[in-house]
PDB file of C-alpha atoms in Angstrom:
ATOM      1  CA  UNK A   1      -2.170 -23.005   5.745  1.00 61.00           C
ATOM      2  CA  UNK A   2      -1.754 -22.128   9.593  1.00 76.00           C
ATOM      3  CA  UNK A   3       1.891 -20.676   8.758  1.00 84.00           C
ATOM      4  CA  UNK A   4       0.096 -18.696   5.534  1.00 84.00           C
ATOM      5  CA  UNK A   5      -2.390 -16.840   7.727  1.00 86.00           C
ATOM      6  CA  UNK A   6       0.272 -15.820  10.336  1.00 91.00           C
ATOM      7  CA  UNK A   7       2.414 -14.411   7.486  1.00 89.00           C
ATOM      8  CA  UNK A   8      -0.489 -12.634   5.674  1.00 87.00           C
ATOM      9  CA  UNK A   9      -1.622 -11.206   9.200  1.00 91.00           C
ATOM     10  CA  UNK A  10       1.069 -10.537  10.409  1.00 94.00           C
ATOM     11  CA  UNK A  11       1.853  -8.134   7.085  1.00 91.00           C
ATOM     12  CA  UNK A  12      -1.355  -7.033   7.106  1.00 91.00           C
ATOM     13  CA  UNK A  13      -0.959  -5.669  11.160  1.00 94.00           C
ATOM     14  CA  UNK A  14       2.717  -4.031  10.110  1.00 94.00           C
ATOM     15  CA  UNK A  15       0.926  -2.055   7.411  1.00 93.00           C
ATOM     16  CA  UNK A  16      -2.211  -1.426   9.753  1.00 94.00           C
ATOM     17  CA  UNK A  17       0.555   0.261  12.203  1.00 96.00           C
ATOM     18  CA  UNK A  18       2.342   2.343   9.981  1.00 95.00           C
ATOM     19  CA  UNK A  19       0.990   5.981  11.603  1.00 96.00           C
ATOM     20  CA  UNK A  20       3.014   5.512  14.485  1.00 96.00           C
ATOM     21  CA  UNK A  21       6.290   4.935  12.486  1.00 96.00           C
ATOM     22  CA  UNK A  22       5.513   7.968  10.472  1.00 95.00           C
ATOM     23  CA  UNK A  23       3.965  10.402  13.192  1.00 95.00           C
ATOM     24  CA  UNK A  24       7.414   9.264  14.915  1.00 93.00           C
ATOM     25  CA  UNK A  25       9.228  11.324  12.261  1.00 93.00           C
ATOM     26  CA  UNK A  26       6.085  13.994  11.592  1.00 91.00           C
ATOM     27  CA  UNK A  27       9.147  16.550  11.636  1.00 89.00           C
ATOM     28  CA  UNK A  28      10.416  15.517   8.318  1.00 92.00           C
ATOM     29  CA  UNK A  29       8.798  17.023   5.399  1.00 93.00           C
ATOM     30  CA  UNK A  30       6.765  14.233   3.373  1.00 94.00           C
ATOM     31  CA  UNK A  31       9.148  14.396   0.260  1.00 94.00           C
ATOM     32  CA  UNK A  32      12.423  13.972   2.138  1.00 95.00           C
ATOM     33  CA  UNK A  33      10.714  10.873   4.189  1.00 95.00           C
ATOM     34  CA  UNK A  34       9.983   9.527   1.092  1.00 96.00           C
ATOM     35  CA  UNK A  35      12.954  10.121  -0.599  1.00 96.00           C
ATOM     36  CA  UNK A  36      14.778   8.326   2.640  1.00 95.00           C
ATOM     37  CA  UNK A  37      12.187   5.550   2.594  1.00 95.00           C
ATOM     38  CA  UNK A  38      13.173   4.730  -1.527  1.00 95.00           C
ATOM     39  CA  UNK A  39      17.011   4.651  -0.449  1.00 95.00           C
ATOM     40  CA  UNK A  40      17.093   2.962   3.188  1.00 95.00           C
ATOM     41  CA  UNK A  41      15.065   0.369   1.298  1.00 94.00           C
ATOM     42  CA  UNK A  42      17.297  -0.219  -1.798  1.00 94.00           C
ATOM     43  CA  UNK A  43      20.102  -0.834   0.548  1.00 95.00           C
ATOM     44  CA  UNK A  44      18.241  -3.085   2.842  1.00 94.00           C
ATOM     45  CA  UNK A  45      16.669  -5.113  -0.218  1.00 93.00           C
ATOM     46  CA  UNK A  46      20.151  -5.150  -1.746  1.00 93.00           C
ATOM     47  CA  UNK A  47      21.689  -6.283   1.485  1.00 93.00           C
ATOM     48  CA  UNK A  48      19.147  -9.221   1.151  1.00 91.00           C
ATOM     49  CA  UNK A  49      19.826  -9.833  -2.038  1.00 91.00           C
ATOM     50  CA  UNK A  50      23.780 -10.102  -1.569  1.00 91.00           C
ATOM     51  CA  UNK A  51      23.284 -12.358   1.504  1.00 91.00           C
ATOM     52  CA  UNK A  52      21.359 -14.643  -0.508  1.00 88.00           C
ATOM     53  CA  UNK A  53      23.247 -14.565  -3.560  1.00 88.00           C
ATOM     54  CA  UNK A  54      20.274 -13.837  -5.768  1.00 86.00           C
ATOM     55  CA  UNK A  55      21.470 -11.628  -8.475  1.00 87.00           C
ATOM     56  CA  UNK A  56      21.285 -13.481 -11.232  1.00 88.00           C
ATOM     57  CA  UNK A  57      17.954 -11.830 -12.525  1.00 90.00           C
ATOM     58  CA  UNK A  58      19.141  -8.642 -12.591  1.00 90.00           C
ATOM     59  CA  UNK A  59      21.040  -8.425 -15.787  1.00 90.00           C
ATOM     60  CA  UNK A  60      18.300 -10.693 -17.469  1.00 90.00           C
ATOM     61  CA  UNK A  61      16.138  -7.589 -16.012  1.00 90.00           C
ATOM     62  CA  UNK A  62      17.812  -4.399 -17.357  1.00 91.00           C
ATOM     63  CA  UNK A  63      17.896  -5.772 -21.133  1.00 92.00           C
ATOM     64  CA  UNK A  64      14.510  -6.759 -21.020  1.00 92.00           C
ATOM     65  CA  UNK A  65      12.594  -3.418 -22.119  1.00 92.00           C
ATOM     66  CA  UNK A  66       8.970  -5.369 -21.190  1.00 90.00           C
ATOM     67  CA  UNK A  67      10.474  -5.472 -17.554  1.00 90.00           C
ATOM     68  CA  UNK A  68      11.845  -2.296 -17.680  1.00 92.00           C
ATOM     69  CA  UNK A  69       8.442  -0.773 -18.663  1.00 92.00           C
ATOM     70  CA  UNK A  70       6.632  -2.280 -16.024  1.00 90.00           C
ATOM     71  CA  UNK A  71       9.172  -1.346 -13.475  1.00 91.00           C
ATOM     72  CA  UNK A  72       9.131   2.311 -14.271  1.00 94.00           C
ATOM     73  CA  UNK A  73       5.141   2.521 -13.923  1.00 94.00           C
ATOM     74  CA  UNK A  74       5.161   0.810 -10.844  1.00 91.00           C
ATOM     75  CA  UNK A  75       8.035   2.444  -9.992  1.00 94.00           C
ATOM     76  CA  UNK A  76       6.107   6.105 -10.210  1.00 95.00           C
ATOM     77  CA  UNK A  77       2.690   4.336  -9.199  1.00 94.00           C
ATOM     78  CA  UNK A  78       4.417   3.189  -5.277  1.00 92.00           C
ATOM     79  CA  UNK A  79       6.190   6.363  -5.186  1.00 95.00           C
ATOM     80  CA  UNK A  80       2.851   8.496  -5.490  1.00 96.00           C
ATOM     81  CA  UNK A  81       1.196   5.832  -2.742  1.00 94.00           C
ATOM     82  CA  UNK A  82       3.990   6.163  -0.854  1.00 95.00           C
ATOM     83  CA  UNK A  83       3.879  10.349  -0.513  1.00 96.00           C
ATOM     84  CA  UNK A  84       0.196  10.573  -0.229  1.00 96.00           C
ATOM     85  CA  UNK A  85       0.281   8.405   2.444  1.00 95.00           C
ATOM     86  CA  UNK A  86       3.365   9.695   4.500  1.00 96.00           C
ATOM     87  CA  UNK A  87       1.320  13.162   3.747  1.00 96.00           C
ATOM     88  CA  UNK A  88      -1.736  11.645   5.010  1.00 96.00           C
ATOM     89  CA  UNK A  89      -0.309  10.750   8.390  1.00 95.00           C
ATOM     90  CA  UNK A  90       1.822  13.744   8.963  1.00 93.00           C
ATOM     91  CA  UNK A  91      -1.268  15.990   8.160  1.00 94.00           C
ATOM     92  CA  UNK A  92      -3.470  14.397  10.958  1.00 94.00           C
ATOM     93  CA  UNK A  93      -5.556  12.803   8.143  1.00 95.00           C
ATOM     94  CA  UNK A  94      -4.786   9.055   8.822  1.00 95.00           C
ATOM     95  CA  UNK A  95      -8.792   8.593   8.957  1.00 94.00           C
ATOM     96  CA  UNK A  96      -9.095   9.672   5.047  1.00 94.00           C
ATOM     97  CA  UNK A  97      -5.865   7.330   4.479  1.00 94.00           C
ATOM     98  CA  UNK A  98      -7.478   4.509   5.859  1.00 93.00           C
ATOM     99  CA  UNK A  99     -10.739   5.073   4.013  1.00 92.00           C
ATOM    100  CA  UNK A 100      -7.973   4.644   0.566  1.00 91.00           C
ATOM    101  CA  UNK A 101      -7.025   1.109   1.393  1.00 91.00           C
ATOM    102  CA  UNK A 102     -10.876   0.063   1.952  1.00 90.00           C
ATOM    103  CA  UNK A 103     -11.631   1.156  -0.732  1.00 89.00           C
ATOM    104  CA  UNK A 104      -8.749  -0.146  -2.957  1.00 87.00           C
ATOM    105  CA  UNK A 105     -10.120  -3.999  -2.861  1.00 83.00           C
ATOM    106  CA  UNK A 106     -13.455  -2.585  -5.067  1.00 83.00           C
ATOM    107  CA  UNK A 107     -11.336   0.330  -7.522  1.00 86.00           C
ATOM    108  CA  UNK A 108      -9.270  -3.796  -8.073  1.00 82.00           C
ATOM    109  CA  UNK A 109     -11.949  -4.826  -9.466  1.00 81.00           C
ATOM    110  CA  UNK A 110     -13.105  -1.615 -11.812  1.00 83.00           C
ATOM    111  CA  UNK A 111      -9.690  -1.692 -12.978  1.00 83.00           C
ATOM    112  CA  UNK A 112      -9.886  -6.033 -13.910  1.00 78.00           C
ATOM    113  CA  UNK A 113     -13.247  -5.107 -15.982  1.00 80.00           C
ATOM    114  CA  UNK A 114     -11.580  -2.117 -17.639  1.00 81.00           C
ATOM    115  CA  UNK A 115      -8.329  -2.750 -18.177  1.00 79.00           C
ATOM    116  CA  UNK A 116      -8.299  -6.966 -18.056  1.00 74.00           C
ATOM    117  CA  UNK A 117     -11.684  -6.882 -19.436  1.00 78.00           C
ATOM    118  CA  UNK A 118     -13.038  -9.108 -16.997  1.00 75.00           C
ATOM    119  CA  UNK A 119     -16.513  -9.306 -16.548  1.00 80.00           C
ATOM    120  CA  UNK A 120     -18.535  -8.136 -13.361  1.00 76.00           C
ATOM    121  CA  UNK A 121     -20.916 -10.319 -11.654  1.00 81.00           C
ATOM    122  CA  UNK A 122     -24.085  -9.100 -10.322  1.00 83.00           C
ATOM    123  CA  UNK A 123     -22.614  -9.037  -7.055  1.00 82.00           C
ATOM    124  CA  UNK A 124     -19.290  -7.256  -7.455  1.00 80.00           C
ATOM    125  CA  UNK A 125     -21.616  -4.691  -9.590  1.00 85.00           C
ATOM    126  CA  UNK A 126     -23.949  -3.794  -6.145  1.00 88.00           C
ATOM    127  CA  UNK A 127     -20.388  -3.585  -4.074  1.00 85.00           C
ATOM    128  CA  UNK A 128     -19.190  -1.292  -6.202  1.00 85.00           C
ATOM    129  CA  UNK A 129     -22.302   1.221  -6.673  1.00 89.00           C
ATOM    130  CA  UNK A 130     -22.805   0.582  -2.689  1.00 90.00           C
ATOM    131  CA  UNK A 131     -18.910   2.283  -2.088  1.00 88.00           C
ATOM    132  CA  UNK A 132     -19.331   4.644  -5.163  1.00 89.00           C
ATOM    133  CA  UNK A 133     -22.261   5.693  -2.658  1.00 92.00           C
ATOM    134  CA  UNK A 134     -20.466   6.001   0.258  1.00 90.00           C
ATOM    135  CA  UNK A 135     -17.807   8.080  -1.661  1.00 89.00           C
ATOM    136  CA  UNK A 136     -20.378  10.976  -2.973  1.00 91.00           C
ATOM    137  CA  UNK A 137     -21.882  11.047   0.513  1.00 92.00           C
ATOM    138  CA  UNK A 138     -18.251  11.910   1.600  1.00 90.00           C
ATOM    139  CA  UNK A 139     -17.713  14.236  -0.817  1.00 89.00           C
ATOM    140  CA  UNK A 140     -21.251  16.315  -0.173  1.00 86.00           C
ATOM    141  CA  UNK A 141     -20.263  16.164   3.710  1.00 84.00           C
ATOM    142  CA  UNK A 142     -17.167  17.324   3.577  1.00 78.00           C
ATOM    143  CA  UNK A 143     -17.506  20.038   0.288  1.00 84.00           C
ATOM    144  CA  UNK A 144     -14.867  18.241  -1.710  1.00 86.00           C
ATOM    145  CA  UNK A 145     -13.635  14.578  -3.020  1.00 89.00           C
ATOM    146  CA  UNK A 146     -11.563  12.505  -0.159  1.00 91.00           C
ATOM    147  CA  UNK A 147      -8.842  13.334  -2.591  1.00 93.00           C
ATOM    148  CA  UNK A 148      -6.170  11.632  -0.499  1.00 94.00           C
ATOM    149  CA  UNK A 149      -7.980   8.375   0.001  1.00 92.00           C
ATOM    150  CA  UNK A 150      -8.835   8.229  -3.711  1.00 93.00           C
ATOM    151  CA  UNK A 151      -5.497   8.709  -4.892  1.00 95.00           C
ATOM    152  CA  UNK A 152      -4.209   6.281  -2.341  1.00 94.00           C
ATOM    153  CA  UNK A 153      -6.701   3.356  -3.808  1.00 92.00           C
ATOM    154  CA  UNK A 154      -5.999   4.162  -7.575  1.00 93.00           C
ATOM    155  CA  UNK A 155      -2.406   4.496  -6.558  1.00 93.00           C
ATOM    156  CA  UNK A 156      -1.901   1.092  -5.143  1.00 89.00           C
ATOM    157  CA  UNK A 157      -4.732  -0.486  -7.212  1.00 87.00           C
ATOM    158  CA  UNK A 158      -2.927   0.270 -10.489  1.00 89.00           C
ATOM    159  CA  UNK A 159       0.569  -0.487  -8.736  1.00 88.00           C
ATOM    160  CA  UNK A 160      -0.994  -4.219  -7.972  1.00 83.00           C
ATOM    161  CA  UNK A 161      -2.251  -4.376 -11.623  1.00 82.00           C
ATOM    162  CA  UNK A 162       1.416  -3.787 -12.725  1.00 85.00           C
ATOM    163  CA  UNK A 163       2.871  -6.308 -10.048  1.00 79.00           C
ATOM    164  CA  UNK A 164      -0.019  -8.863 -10.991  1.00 75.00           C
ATOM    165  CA  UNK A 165       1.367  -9.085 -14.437  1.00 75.00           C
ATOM    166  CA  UNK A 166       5.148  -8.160 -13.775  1.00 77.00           C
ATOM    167  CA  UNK A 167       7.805 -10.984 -13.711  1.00 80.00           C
ATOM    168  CA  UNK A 168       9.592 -10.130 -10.667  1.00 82.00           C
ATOM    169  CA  UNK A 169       8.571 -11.614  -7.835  1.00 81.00           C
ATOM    170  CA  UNK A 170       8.096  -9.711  -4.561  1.00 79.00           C
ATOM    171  CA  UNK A 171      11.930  -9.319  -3.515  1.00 85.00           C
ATOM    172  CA  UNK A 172      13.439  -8.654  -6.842  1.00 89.00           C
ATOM    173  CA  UNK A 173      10.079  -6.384  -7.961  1.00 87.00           C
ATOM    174  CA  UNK A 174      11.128  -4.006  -4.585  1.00 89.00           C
ATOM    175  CA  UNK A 175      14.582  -3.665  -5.547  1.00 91.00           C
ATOM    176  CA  UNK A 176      13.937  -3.076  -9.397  1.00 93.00           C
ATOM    177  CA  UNK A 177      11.577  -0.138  -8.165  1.00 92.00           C
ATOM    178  CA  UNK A 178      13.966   1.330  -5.446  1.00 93.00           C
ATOM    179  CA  UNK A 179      16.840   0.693  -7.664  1.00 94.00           C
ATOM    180  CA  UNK A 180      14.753   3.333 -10.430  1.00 95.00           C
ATOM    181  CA  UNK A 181      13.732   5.673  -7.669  1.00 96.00           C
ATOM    182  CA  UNK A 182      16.718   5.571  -6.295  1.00 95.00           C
ATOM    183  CA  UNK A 183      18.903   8.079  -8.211  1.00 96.00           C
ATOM    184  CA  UNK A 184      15.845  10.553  -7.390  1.00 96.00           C
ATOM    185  CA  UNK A 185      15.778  10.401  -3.649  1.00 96.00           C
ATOM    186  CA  UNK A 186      19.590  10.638  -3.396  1.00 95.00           C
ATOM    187  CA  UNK A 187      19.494  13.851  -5.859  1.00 96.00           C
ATOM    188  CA  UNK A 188      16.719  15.136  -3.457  1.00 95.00           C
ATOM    189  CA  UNK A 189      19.308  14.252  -0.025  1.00 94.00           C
ATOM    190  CA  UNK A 190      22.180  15.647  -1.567  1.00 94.00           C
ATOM    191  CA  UNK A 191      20.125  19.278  -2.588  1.00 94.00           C
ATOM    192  CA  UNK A 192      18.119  19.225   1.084  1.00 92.00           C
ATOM    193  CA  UNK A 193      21.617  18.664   2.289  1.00 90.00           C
ATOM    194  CA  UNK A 194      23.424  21.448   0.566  1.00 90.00           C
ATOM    195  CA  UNK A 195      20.549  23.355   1.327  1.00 88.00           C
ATOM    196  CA  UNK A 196      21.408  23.093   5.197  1.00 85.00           C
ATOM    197  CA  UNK A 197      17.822  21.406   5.571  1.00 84.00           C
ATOM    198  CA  UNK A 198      18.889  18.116   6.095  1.00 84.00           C
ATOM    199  CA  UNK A 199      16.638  16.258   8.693  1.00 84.00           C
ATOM    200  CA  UNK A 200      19.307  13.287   8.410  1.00 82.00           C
ATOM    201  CA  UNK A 201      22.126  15.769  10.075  1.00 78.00           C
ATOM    202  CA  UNK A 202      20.085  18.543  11.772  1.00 77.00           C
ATOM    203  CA  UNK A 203      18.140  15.920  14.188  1.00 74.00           C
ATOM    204  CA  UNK A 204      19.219  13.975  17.035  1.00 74.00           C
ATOM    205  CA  UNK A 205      20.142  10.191  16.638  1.00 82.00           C
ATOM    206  CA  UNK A 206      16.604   8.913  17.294  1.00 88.00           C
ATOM    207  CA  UNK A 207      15.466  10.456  14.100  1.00 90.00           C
ATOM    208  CA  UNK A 208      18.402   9.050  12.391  1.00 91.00           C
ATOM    209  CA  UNK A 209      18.122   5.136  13.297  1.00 93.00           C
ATOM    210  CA  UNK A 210      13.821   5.933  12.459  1.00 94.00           C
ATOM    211  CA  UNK A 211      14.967   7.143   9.051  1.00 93.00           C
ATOM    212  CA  UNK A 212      17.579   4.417   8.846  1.00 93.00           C
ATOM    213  CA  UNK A 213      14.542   1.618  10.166  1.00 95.00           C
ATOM    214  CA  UNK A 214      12.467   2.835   6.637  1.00 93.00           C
ATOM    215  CA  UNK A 215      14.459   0.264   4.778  1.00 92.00           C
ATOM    216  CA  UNK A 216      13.422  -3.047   7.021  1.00 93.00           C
ATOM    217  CA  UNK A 217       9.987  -1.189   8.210  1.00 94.00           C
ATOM    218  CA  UNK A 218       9.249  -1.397   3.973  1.00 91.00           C
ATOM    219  CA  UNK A 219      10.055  -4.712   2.916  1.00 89.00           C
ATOM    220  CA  UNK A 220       9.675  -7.340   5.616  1.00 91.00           C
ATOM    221  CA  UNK A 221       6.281  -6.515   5.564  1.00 90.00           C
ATOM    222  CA  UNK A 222       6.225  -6.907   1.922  1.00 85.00           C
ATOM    223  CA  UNK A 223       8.279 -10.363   2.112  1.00 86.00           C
ATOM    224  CA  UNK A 224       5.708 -11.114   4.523  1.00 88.00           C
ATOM    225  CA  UNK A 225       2.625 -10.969   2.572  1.00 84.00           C
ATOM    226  CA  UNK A 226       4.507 -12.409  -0.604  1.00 79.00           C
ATOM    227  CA  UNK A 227       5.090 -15.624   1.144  1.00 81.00           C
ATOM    228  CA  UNK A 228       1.623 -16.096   3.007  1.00 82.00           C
ATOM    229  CA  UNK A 229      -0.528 -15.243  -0.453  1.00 74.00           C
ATOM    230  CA  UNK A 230       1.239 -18.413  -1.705  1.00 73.00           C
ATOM    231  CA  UNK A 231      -0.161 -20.756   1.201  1.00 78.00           C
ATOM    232  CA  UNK A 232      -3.389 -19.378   1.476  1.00 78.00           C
ATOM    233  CA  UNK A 233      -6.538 -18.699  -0.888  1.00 70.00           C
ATOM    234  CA  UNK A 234      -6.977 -15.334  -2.490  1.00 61.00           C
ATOM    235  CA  UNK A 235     -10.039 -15.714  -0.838  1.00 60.00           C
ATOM    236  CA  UNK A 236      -8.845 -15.816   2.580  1.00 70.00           C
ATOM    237  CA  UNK A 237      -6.116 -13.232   1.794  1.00 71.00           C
ATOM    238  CA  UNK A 238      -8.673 -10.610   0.190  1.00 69.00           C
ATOM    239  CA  UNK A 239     -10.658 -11.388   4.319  1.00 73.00           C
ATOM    240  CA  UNK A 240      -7.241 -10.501   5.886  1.00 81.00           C
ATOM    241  CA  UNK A 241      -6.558  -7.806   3.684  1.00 83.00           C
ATOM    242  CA  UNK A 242      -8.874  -5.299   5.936  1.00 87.00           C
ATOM    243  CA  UNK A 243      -6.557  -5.643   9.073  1.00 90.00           C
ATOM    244  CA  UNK A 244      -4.463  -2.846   7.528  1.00 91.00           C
ATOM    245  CA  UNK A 245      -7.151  -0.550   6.869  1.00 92.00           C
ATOM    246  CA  UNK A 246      -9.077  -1.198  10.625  1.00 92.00           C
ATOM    247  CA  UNK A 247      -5.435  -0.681  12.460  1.00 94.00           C
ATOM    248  CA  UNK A 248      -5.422   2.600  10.464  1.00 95.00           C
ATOM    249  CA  UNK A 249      -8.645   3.789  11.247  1.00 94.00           C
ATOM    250  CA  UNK A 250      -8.698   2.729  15.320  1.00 94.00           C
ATOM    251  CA  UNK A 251      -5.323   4.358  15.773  1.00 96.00           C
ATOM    252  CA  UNK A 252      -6.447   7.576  13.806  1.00 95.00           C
ATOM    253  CA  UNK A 253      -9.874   7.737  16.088  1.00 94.00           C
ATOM    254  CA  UNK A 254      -8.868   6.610  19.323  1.00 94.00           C
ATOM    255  CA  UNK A 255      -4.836   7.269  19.449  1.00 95.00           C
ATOM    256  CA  UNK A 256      -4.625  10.448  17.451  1.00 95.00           C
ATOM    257  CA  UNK A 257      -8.309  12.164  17.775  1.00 94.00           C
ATOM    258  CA  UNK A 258      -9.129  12.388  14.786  1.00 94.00           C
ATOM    259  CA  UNK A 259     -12.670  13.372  13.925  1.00 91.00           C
ATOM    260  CA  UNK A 260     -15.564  10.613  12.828  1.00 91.00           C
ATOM    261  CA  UNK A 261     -19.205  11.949  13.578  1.00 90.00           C
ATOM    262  CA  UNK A 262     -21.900  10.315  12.666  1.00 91.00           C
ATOM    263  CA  UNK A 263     -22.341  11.838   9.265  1.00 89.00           C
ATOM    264  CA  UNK A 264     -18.820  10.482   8.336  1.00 89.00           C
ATOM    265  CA  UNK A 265     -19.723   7.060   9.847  1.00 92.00           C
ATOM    266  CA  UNK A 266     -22.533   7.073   7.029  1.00 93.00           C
ATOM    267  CA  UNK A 267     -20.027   7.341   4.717  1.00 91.00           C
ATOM    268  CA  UNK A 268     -17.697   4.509   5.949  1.00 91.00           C
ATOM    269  CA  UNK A 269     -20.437   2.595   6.720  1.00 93.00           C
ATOM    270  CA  UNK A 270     -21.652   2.275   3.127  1.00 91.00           C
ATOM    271  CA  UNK A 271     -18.585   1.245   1.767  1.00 90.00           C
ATOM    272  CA  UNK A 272     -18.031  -1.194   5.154  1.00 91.00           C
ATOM    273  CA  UNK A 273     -21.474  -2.543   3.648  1.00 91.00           C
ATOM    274  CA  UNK A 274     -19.713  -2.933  -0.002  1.00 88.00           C
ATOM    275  CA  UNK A 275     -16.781  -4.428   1.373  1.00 85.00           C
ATOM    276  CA  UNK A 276     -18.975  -7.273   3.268  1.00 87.00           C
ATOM    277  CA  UNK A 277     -21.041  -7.913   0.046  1.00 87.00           C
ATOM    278  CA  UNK A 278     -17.806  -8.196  -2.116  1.00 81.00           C
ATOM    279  CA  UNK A 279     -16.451 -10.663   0.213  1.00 80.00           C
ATOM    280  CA  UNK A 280     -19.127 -12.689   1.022  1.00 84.00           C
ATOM    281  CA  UNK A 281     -19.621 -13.019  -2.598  1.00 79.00           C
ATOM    282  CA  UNK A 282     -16.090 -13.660  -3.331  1.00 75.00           C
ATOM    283  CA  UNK A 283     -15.878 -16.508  -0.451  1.00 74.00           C
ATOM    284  CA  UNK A 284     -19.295 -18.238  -1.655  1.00 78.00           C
ATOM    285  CA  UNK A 285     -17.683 -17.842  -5.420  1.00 75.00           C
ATOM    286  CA  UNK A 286     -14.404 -19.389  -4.184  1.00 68.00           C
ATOM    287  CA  UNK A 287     -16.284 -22.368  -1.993  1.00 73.00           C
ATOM    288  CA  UNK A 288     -18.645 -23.160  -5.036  1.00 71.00           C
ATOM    289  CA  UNK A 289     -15.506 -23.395  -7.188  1.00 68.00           C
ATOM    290  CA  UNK A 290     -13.965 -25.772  -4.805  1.00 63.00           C
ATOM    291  CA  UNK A 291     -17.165 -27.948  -4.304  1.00 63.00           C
ATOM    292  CA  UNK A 292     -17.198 -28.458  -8.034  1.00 65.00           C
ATOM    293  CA  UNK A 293     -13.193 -29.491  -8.195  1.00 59.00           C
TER     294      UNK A 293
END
């Protein structure tokens, strides 16, 4: 249990301090940082794999078209998280990021009533209308949608769906989607770097070995959280899940000035309010459930 919480944390801090990997390398454009982050990760996932002589799935994999399905949309779902994030952060807009990833728990549970067809309790219901709230207050504030921080929670709530149901498992699920994306981000290297607009060769070797650390910087935290959620209640784990989220939001304010008055505080703080209520009622639900057993 101990050793569950320190993996899920720990995870949960690596994603949390993301902006300062990616403000590191705010000199690449967004696409090409992606399209380095999908390769340095396929090799370090298949370096992984190779070491631990685990690929035995993979043929299984590529003549199953059910897997292959699943793979592709989750595939295109982590790449769009991935570039509207890396965007985010090298657009001084880590705030709005963060605000995504508190509000992904609640757009997890829109998507289990519509697309599982699970039902809502009464709860859940007032969490949700509580951050729907906090989103239109947002969006009067600031003139338009928080675009980036919605497409970040739909993004990565509809990738989780996907995952939820897929039969990979954390480690082979990474390297089925790099392995897809993968032909993609090389084609995009290879034109940047007949283009002369390489950031790969035209930067000095710090930029390199950051561009290089993508691969490790993506999946241990990944491995990470795959092995705590198995030791730990998905209780517990939906608690932790907010370190990434608060990391995000303290190093925008505080390390990289971004702006949050008071009538963007509103905002958050409605949908901080949402986030309490969901998880109070999901730890009550969960302790209830266990009483009974």
């Amino acid at each position: 249990m101990n050793r569950g919480i320190l993996q899920a944390s720990l995870a949960y801090a690596c994603w949390g301090l993301f902006p300062l990997y990616f403000k590191a390398l705010q000199a690449v454009p967004p696409l090409e940082l992606l399209a380095h982050r999908v390769t340095w990760s396929l090799l370090f996932v298949a370096a992984l794999l190779a070491a631990q002589r685990r690929w035995t799935w993979l043929g299984a994999a590529l003549r199953d078209p059910r897997v292959l399905r699943s793979c592709a949309a989750s595939s295109l779902l982590i790449a769009i998280n991935w570039f509207f994030y890396i965007w985010a952060v090298s657009s001084d807009r880590i705030v709005e990021a963060s605000l995504g990833y508190f509000i992904n728990p609640l757009v997890n549970v829109l998507f289990a009533a519509l697309v599982l067809g699970e039902r809502l309790r009464r709860g859940q219901w007032v969490a949700v209308a509580l951050a729907a709230a906090g989103v239109a207050w947002l969006t009067v504030q600031a003139g338009a949608p928080p675009w980036i921080a919605l497409a970040i929670a739909v993004s990565f709530a509809g990738y989780g769906l996907l995952r939820k149901t897929a039969p990979l498992g954390a480690l082979e699920g990474l390297a089925m989607e790099t392995l897809m994306l993968g032909p993609i981000a090389l084609a995009v290297l290879a034109w940047l770097a007949l283009q002369g607009q390489a950031a790969f060769t035209d930067s000095g070797g710090a930029t390199r070995w950051l561009l290089i650390a993508a691969g490790p910087i993506t999946a241990i935290p990944l491995l990470l959280f795959a092995a705590g959620a198995r030791r730990i209640p998905f209780a517990l784990l939906g608690l932790l899940q907010y370190i990434g989220p608060t990391l995000q939001l303290l190093l925008g304010v505080l390390i990289f000035d971004e702006r949050f008055d008071a009538r963007r505080a509103i905002g958050f703080g409605a949908i901080w309010a949402a986030l309490a209520l969901y998880s109070a009622e999901s730890l009550w639900r969960s302790r209830r459930s266990g009483a009974r057993a």
